[in-house]
Short mmCIF file of C-alpha atoms and ligand atoms in Angstrom, two decimals:
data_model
loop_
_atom_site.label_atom_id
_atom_site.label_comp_id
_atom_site.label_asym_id
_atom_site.label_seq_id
_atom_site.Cartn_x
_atom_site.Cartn_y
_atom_site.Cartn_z
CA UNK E 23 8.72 2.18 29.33
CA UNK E 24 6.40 2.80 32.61
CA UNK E 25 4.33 -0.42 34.30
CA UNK E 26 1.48 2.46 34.47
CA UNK E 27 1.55 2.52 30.26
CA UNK E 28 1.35 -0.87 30.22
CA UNK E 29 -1.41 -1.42 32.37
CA UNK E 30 -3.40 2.27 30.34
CA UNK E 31 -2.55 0.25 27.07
CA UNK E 32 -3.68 -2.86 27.66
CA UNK E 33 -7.16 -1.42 29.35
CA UNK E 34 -7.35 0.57 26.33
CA UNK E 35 -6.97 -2.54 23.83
CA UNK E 36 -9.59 -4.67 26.22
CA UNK E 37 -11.74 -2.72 27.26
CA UNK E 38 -12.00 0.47 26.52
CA UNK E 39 -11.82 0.02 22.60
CA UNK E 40 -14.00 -2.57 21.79
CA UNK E 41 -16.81 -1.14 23.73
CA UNK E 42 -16.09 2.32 21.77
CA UNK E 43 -16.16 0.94 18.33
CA UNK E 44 -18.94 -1.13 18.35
CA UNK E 45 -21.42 1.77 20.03
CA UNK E 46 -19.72 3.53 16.90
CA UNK E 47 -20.35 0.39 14.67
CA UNK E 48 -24.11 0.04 15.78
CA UNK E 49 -24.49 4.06 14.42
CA UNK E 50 -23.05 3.96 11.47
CA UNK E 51 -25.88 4.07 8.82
CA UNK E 52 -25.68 1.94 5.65
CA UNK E 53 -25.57 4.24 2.69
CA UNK E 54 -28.31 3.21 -0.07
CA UNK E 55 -27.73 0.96 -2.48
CA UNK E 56 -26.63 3.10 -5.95
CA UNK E 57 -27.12 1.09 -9.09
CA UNK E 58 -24.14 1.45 -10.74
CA UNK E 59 -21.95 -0.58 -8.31
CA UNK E 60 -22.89 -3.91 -6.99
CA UNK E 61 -23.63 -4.35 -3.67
CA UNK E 62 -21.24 -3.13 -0.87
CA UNK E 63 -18.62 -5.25 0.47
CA UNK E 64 -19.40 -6.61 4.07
CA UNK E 65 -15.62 -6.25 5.24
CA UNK E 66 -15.38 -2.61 4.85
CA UNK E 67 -16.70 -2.60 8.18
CA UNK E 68 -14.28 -4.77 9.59
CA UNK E 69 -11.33 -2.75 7.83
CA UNK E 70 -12.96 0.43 9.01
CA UNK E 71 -12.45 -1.20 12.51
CA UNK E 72 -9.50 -2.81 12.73
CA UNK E 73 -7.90 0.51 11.19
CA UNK E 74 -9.71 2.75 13.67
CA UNK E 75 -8.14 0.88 16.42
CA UNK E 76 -4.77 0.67 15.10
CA UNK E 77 -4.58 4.29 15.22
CA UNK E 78 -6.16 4.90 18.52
CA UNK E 79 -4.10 1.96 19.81
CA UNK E 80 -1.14 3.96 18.34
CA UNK E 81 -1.94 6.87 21.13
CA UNK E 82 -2.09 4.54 24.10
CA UNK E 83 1.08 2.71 22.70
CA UNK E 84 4.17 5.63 24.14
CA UNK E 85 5.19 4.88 26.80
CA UNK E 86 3.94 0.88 26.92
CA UNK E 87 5.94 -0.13 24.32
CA UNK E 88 8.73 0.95 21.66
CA UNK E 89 7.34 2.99 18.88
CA UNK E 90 8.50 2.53 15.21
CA UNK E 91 8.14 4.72 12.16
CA UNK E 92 8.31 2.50 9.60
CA UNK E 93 8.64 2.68 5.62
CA UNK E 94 6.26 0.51 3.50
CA UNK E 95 8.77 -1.73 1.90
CA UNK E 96 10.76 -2.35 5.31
CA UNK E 97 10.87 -5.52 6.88
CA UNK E 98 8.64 -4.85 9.79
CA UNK E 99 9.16 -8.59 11.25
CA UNK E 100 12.04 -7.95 12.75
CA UNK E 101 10.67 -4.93 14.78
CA UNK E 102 7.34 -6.92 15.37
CA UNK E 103 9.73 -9.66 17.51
CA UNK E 104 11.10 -6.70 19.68
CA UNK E 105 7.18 -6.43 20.34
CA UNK E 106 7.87 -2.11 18.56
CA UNK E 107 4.21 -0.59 17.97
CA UNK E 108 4.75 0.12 14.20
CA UNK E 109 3.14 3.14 12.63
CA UNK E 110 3.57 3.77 8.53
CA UNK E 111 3.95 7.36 7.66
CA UNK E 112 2.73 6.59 4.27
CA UNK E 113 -0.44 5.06 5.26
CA UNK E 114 -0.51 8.40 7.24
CA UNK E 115 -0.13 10.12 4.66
CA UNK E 116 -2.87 8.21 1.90
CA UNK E 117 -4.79 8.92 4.63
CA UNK E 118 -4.49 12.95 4.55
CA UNK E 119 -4.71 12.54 0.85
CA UNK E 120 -8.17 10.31 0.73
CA UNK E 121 -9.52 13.42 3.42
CA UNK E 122 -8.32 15.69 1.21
CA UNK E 123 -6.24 17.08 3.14
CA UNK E 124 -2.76 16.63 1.59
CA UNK E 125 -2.20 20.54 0.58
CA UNK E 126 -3.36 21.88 3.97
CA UNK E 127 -1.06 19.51 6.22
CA UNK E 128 2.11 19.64 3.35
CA UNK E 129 2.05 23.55 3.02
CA UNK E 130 3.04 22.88 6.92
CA UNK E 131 6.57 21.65 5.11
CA UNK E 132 6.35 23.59 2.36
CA UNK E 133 6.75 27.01 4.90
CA UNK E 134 10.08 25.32 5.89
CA UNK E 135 11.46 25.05 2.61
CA UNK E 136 10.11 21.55 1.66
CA UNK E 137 9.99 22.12 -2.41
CA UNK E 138 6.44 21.13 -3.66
CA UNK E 139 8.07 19.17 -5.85
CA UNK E 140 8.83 16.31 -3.07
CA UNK E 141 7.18 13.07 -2.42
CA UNK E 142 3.90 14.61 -1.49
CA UNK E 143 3.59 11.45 0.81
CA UNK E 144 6.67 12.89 2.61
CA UNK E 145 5.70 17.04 2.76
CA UNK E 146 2.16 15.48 4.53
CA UNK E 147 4.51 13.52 6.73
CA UNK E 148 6.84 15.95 7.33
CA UNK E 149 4.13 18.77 8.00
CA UNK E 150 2.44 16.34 10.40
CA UNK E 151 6.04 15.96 12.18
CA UNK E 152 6.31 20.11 12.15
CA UNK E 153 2.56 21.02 13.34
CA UNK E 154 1.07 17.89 14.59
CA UNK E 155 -1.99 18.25 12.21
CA UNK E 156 -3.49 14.93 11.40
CA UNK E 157 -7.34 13.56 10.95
CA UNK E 158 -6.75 10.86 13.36
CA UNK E 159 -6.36 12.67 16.54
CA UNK E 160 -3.12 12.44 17.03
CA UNK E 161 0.03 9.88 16.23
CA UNK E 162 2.74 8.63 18.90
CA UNK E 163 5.94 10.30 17.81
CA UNK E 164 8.71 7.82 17.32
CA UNK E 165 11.32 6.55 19.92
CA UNK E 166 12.94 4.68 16.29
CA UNK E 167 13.06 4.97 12.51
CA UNK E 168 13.27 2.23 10.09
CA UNK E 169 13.75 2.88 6.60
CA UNK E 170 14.41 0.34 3.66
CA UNK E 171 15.41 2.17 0.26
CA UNK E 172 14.01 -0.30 -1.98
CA UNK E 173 11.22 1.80 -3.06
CA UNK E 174 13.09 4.82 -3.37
CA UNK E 175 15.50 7.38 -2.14
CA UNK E 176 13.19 9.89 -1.38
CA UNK E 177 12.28 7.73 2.02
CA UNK E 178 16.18 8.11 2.61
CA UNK E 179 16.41 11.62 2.81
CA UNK E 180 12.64 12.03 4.74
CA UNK E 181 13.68 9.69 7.17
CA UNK E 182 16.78 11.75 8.44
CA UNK E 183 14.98 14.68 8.27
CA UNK E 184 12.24 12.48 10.55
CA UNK E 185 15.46 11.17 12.55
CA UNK E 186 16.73 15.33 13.20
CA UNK E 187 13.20 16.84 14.08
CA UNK E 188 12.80 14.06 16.65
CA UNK E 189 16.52 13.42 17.62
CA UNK E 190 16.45 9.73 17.42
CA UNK E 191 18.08 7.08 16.17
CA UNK E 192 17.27 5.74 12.31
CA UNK E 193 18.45 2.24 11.20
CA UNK E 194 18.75 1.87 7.24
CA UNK E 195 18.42 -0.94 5.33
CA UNK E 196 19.68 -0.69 2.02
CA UNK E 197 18.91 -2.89 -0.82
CA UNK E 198 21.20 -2.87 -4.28
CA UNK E 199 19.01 -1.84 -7.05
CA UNK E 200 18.73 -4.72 -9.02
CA UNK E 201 19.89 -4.83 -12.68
CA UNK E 202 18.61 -7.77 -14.72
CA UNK E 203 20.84 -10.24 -16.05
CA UNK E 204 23.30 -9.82 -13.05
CA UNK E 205 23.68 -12.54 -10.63
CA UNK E 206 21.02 -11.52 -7.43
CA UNK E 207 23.21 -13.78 -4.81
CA UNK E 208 25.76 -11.11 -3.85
CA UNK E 209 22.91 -7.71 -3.83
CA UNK E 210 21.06 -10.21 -1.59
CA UNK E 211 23.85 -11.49 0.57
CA UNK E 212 24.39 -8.10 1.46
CA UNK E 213 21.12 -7.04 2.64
CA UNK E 214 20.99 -10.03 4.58
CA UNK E 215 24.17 -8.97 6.52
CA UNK E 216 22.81 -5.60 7.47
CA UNK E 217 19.81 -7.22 8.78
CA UNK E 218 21.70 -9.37 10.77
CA UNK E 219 23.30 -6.23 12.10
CA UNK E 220 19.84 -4.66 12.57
CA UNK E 221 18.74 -7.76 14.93
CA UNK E 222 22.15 -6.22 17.27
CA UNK E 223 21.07 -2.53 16.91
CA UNK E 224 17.63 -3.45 17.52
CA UNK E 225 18.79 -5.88 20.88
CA UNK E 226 20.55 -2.52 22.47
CA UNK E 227 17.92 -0.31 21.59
CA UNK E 228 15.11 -2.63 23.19
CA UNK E 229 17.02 -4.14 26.04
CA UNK E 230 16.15 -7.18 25.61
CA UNK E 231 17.68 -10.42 23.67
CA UNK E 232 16.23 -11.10 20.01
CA UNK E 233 13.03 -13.79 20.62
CA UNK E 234 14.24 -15.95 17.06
CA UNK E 235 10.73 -18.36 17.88
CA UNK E 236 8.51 -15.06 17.86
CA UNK E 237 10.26 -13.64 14.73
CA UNK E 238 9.86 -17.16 12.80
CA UNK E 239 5.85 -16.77 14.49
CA UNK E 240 5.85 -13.15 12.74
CA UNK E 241 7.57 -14.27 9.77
CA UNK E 242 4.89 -17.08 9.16
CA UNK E 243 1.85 -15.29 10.22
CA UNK E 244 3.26 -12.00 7.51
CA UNK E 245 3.87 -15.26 5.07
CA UNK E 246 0.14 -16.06 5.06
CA UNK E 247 -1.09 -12.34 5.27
CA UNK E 248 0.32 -11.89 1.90
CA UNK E 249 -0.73 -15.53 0.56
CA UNK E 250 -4.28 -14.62 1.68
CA UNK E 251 -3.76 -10.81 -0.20
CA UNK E 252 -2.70 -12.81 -3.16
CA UNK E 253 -5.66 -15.09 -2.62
CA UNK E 254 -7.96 -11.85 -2.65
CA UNK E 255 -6.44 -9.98 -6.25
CA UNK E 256 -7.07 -13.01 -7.54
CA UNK E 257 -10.44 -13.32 -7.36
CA UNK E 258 -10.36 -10.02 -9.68
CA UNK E 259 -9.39 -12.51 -12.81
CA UNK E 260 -12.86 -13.72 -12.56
CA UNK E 261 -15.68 -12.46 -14.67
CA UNK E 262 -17.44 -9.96 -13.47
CA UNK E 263 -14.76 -9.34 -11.08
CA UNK E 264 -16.12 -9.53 -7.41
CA UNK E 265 -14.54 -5.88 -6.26
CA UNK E 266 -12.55 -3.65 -8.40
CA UNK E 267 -8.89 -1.90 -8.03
CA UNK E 268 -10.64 1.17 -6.67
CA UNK E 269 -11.94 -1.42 -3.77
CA UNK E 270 -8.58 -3.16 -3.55
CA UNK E 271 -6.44 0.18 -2.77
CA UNK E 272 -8.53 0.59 0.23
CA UNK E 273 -8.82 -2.94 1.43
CA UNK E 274 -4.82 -2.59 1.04
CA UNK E 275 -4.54 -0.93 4.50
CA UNK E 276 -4.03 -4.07 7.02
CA UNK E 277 -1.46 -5.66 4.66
CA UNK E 278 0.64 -2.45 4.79
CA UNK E 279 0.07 -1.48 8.28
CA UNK E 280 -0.68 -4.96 10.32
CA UNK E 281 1.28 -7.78 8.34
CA UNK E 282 2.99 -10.00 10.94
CA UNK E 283 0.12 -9.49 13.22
CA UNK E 284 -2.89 -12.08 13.51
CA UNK E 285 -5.47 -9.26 13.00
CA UNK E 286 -3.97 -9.08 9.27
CA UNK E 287 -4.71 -12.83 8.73
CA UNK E 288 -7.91 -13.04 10.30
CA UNK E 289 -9.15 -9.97 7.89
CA UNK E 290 -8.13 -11.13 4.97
CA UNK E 291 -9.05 -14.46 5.48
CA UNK E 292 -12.62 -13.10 6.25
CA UNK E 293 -12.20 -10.76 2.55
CA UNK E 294 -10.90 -13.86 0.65
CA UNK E 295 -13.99 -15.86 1.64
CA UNK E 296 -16.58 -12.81 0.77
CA UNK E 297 -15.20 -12.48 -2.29
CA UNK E 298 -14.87 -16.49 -3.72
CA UNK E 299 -18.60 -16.17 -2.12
CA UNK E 300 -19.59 -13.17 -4.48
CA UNK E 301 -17.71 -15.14 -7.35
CA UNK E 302 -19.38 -18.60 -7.24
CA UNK E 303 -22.71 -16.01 -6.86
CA UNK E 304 -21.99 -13.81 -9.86
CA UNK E 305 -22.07 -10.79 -7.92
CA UNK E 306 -20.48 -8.25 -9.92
CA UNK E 307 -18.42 -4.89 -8.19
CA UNK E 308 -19.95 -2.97 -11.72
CA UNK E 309 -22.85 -4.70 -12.79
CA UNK E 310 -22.34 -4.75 -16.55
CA UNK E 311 -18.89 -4.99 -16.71
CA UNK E 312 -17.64 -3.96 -20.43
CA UNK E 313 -13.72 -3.39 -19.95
CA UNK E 314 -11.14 -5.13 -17.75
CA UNK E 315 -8.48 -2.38 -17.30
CA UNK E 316 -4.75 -2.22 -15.58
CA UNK E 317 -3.62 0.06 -13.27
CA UNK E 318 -0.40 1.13 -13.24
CA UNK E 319 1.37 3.28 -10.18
CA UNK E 320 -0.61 4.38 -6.86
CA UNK E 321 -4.05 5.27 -6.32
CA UNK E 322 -5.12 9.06 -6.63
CA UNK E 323 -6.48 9.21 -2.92
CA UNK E 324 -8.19 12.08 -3.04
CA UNK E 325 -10.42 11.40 -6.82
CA UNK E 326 -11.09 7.47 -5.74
CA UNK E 327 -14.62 8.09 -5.49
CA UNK E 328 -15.23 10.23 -8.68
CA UNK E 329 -12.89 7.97 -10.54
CA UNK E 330 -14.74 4.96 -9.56
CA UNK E 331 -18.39 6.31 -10.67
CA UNK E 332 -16.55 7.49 -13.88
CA UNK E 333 -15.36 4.20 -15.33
CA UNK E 334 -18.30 2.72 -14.04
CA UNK E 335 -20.57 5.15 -15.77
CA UNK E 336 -18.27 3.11 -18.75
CA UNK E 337 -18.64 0.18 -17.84
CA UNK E 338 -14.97 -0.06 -16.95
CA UNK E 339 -13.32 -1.94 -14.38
CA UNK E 340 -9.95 -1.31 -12.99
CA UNK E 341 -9.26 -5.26 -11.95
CA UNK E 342 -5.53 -4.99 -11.44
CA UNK E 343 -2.70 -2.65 -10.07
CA UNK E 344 1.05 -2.73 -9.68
CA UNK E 345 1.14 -1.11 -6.51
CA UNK E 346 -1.79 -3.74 -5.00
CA UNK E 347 0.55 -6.94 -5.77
CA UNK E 348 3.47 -5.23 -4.66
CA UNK E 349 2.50 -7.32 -1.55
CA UNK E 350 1.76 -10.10 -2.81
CA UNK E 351 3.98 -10.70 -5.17
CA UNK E 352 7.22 -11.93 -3.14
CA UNK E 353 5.11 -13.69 -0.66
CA UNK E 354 6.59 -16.96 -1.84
CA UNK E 355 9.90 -15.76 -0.83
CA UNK E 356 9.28 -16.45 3.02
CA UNK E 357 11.05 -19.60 3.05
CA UNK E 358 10.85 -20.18 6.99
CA UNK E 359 14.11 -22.75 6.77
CA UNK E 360 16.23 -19.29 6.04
CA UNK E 361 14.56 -16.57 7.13
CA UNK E 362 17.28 -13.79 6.70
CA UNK E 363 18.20 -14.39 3.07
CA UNK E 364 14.15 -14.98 2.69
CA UNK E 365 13.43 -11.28 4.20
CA UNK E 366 16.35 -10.35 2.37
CA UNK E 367 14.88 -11.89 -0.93
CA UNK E 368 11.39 -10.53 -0.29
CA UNK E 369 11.90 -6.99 0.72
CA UNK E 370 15.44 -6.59 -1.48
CA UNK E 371 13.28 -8.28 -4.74
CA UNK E 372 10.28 -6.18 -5.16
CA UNK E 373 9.36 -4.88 -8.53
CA UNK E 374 10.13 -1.48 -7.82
CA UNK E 375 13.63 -2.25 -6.79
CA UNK E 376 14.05 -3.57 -10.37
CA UNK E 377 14.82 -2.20 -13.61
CA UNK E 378 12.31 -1.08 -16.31
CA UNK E 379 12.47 -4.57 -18.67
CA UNK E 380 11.57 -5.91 -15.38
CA UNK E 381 8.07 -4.26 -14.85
CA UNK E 382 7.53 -4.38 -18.70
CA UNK E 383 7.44 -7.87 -18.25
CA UNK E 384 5.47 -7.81 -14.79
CA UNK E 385 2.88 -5.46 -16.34
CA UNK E 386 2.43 -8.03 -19.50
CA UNK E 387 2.26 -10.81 -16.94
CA UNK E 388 -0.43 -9.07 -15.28
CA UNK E 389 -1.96 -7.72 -18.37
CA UNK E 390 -2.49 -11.58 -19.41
CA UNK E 391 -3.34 -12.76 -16.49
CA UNK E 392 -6.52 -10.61 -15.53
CA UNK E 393 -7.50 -10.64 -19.72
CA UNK E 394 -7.43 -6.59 -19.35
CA UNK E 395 -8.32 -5.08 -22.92
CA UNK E 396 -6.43 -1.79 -21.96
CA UNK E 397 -4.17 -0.10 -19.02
CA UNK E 398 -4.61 3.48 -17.42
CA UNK E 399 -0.92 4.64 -16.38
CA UNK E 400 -1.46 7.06 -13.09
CA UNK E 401 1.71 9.52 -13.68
CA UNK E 402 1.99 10.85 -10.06
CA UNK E 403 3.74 14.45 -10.37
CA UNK E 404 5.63 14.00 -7.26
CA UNK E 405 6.40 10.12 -7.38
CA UNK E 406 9.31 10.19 -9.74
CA UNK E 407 10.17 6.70 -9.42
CA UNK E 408 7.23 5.39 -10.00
CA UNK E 409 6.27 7.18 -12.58
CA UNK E 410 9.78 7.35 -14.59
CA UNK E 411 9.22 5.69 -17.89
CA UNK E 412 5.56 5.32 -18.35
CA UNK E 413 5.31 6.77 -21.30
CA UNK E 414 8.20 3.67 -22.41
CA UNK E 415 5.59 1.39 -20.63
CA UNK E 416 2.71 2.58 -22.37
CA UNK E 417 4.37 2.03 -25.69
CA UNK E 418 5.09 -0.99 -25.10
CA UNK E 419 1.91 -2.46 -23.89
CA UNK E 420 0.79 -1.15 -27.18
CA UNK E 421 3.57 -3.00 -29.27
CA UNK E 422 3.40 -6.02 -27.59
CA UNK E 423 0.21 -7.21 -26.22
CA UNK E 424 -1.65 -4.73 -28.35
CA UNK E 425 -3.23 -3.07 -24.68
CA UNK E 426 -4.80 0.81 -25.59
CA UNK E 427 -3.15 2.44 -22.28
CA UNK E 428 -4.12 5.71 -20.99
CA UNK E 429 -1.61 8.57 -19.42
CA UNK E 430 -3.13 10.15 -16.14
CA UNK E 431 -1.66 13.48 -14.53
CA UNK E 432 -2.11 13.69 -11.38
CA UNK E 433 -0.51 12.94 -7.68
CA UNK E 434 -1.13 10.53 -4.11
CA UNK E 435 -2.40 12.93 -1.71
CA UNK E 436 -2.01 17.15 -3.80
CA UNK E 437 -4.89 17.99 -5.40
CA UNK E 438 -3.40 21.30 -6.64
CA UNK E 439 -2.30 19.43 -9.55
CA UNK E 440 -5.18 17.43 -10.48
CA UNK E 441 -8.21 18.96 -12.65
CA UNK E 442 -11.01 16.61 -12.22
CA UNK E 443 -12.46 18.10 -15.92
CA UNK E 444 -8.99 17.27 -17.57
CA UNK E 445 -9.46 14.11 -16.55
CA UNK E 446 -12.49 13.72 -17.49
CA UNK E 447 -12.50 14.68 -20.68
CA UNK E 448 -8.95 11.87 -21.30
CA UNK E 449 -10.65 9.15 -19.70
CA UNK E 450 -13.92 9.39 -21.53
CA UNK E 451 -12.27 9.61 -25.10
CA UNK E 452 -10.23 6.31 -23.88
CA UNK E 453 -13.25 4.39 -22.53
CA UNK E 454 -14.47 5.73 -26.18
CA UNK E 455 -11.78 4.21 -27.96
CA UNK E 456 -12.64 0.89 -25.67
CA UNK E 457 -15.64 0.52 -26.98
CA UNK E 458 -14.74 0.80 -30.14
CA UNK E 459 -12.58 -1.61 -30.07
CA UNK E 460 -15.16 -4.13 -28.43
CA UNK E 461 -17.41 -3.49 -31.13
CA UNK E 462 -14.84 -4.12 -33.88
CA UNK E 463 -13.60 -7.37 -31.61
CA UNK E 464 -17.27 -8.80 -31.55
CA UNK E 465 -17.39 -8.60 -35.59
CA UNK E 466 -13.96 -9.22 -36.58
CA UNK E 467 -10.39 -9.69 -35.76
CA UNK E 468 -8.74 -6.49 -34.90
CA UNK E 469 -5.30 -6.49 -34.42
CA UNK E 470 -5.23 -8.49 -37.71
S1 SF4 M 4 8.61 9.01 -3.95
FE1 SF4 M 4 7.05 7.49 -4.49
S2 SF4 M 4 7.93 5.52 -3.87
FE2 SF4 M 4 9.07 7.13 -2.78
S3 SF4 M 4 8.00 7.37 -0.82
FE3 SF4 M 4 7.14 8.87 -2.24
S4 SF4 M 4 5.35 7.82 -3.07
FE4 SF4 M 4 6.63 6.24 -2.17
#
C-alpha cells in the first residue's frame, strides 16, 4: 500500500467525487410520469449515487487499501475491520445482466472452455477476469478472495479459478448444509472456528492486529442495515403496496454491496421513511392493484422492465421475493454479546443453506404474511440450486395454502435462453386464471 494511493483515494472520495456526481445528478432528466406505475421513488437517485461511487471508489481503492472479492453470502464484517475495499462479483455480474450484456462479456469464458451451462453470474465474472470488459469502467482486481459456500458450490469452484487467474490467496468459509431436525450447535460451532481462524489469516495478510471495537462497530452498523431492509419489505404487506418486488431487486444493491458501512444505514433509513410516507398516503407502486404475487428465486435482470409493465398491464404486483429477504431474514441473529457464533448463525443459517421442507415452510410464511393470492417461480437455467425443486414447491403451494404458482424459464444475466413471447404468452394465461379466481372469490367461496 503507497502513502501516494492514500492521499489519490481519499481526494477522490472528497473531492473529486462529490463534485462529479452531483454536476451528473443536476443533468439527469426526470423521465415522464407513465400511468401505469405510481409515481417514481425519490431514492432511486440516491441508490443511483451511492452505487456510482462505490464503483468509481473501487478504481481509486488499489493501491490505498486491501482489495476483496467477496461472495454475497460471506461475512464481509470481518474484512470491513481490516478496513479491505470489498467488491461483489455478483453484483458485477446483475449488473452485466440488467445492461444486457451477460452473453457478450460470458462468451469471454465460454472461449476458454467455461460450459454455458455454469452459473451465468460466474462465466460474466469470469469473462470480466479474462478480458477486462465491464460497463463500469473498470474494477480493481483483487489482492484477496473470500468465499462462503452457503449459497452454493458453484462460488467454490469460481473462486479458485478467480484465486489461479490472479495468483492470490482465497480464504473459504464453509458452512455444513443444514438438514432439519438435526441439532444446528455442532454445523455452527464449526463455522465459528474457521472464522476465528480467518481473523489470523486475515491479521498476516493485512499486517496489522484485528481492531475487535471496529468489527463489533461493523457488526452493529450491518445489524441495523438489515433491520432497516427488513423495515423496507415490509412495507410491501400493506395495501396497495408502496413499491413492488421489481423495485425491491434494485433497491437491493447497498445491502449486498455496502452492509457494515454507514452509507448502507443512512440509505435505507432514508427508503424506509419514503415508503411508510407513501403508505400512510396511499400511494400505490401499480395504481389499481388486483393481485399480490410471490416471487420465488432471483430477478431476471435483463426482462425487469418488460416484466414490470406486463403484470402491471394485469394489475399484478410482485410484493415479495425469497432472494430480497435473504438479507433480512437472519438479521436478528447479530447478537453483539457473541459475535462469532452470531456471524456464524447468520451467514451459516440462511434459507438457502437449508433443506427443501425448510423453504416450503419459508415460502408459506411469506405467502401468509404479504396475503399473496398466487406465486411466480423464476426457474433460472443456470442457477441449479436455486432452482432445484420448484416444481415440488409449486405443488405444494397449491396443496397447502391453495396459492396458483406460475413456472418461469429463464436465467440472471443470459438472455439466449429467455423468449420474451414465451413468456408472455405463460404469464398472461396465469394473470388470466387470477382473475378468475378473484371474480369467483368476490361471489363465493372457492376453495370450498
Ligand atoms: S449458482 Fe446460483 S446461488 Fe450459486 S453463485 Fe450462481 S446464481 Fe448464486
Amino acid at each position: 500500500m503507497s502513502a501516494f494511493a492514500r492521499l489519490r483515494y481519499r481526494f477522490v472520495r472528497d473531492a473529486l467525487l462529490p463534485a462529479a456526481l452531483a454536476f451528473k445528478g443536476g443533468r439527469r432528466k426526470s423521465r415522464p410520469p407513465d400511468p401505469l406505475f405510481g409515481p417514481p421513488l425519490k431514492s432511486t437517485a440516491d441508490l443511483r449515487r451511492i452505487m456510482a461511487r462505490h464503483y468509481a471508489l473501487a478504481r481509486h481503492a488499489k493501491g490505498a487499501m486491501p482489495v476483496a472479492w467477496v461472495t454475497s453470502g460471506a461475512p464481509v464484517e470481518l474484512l470491513r475491520a481490516f478496513g479491505f475495499y470489498t467488491v461483489y462479483p455478483e453484483n458485477h455480474s446483475a449488473l452485466c445482466g440488467a445492461r444486457k450484456l451477460g452473453p457478450e462479456i460470458s462468451a469471454e469464458a465460454e472461449a476458454r472452455g467455461y460450459s454455458q451451462d455454469l452459473c451465468s453470474y460466474a462465466r460474466v465474472d469470469l469473462g470480466h477476469a479474462f478480458s477486462g470488459r465491464t460497463p463500469v469502467g473498470s474494477l480493481p482486481a483483487p489482492d484477496l478472495l473470500f468465499c462462503t459456500n452457503n449459497i452454493c458450490q458453484t462460488v467454490l469452484y469460481w473462486f479458485k479459478a478467480l484465486s489461479r487467474e490472479h495468483g492470490i490467496p482465497l480464504i473459504l468459509l464453509d458452512t455444513p448444509y443444514l438438514h432439519g431436525g438435526r441439532d444446528e450447535a455442532p454445523a455452527f460451532a464449526y463455522v465459528e472456528g474457521q472464522l476465528r481462524r480467518a481473523v489470523t489469516e486475515l491479521e498476516r495478510f493485512a499486517r496489522k492486529d484485528f481492531d475487535e471495537k471496529r468489527f463489533l462497530q461493523v457488526l452493529e452498523s450491518s445489524r441495523r442495515a438489515s433491520q432497516l431492509w427488513g423495515g423496507v419489505l415490509e412495507t410491501l404487506r400493506r395495501r396497495p403496496a408502496p413499491m413492488t418486488i421489481f423495485d425491491a431487486f434494485v433497491h437491493l444493491m447497498p445491502i449486498v454491496s455496502l452492509r457494515g458501512l454507514p452509507v448502507c444505514e443512512r440509505y435505507y433509513e432514508g427508503l424506509l421513511a419514503e415508503l411508510q410516507d407513501r403508505v400512510e398516503r396511499g400511494v400505490a407502486a401499480v395504481p389499481g392493484e388486483r393481485h399480490r404475487l410471490l416471487w420465488d428465486n432471483i430477478a431476471i435482470w435483463f426482462a425487469l422492465g418488460p416484466l414490470a409493465r406486463l403484470f402491471a398491464e394485469h394489475g399484478a404486483v410482485p410484493v415479495v421475493a425469497t432472494y430480497t429477504h435473504a438479507w433480512a431474514e437472519t438479521a436478528h441473529q447479530m447478537d453483539l454479546q457473541d459475535p462469532f457464533g452470531a456471524l456464524a448463525r447468520t451467514y451459516g443459517g440462511i434459507f438457502l443453506n437449508r433443506d427443501l421442507a425448510h423453504r416450503r415452510a419459508f415460502l408459506e410464511t411469506l405467502a401468509r404474511e404479504y396475503t399473496v393470492d398466487g406465486a411466480v417461480l423464476h426457474s433460472a437455467r443456470s442457477c441449479k440450486p436455486y432452482s432445484i425443486g420448484q416444481y415440488d414447491l409449486k405443488q405444494s403451494l397449491m396443496d397447502i395454502p391453495g396459492i396458483p404458482s406460475v413456472v418461469l424459464e429463464a436465467d440472471m444475466t443470459d438472455h439466449r435462453v429467455w423468449s420474451e413471447a414465451q413468456a408472455r404468452t405463460r404469464l398472461e394465461a396465469f394473470f388470466e386464471a387470477l382473475e378468475g379466481q378473484t371474480i369467483r372469490n368476490s361471489s363465493g367461496p372457492v376453495n370450498a
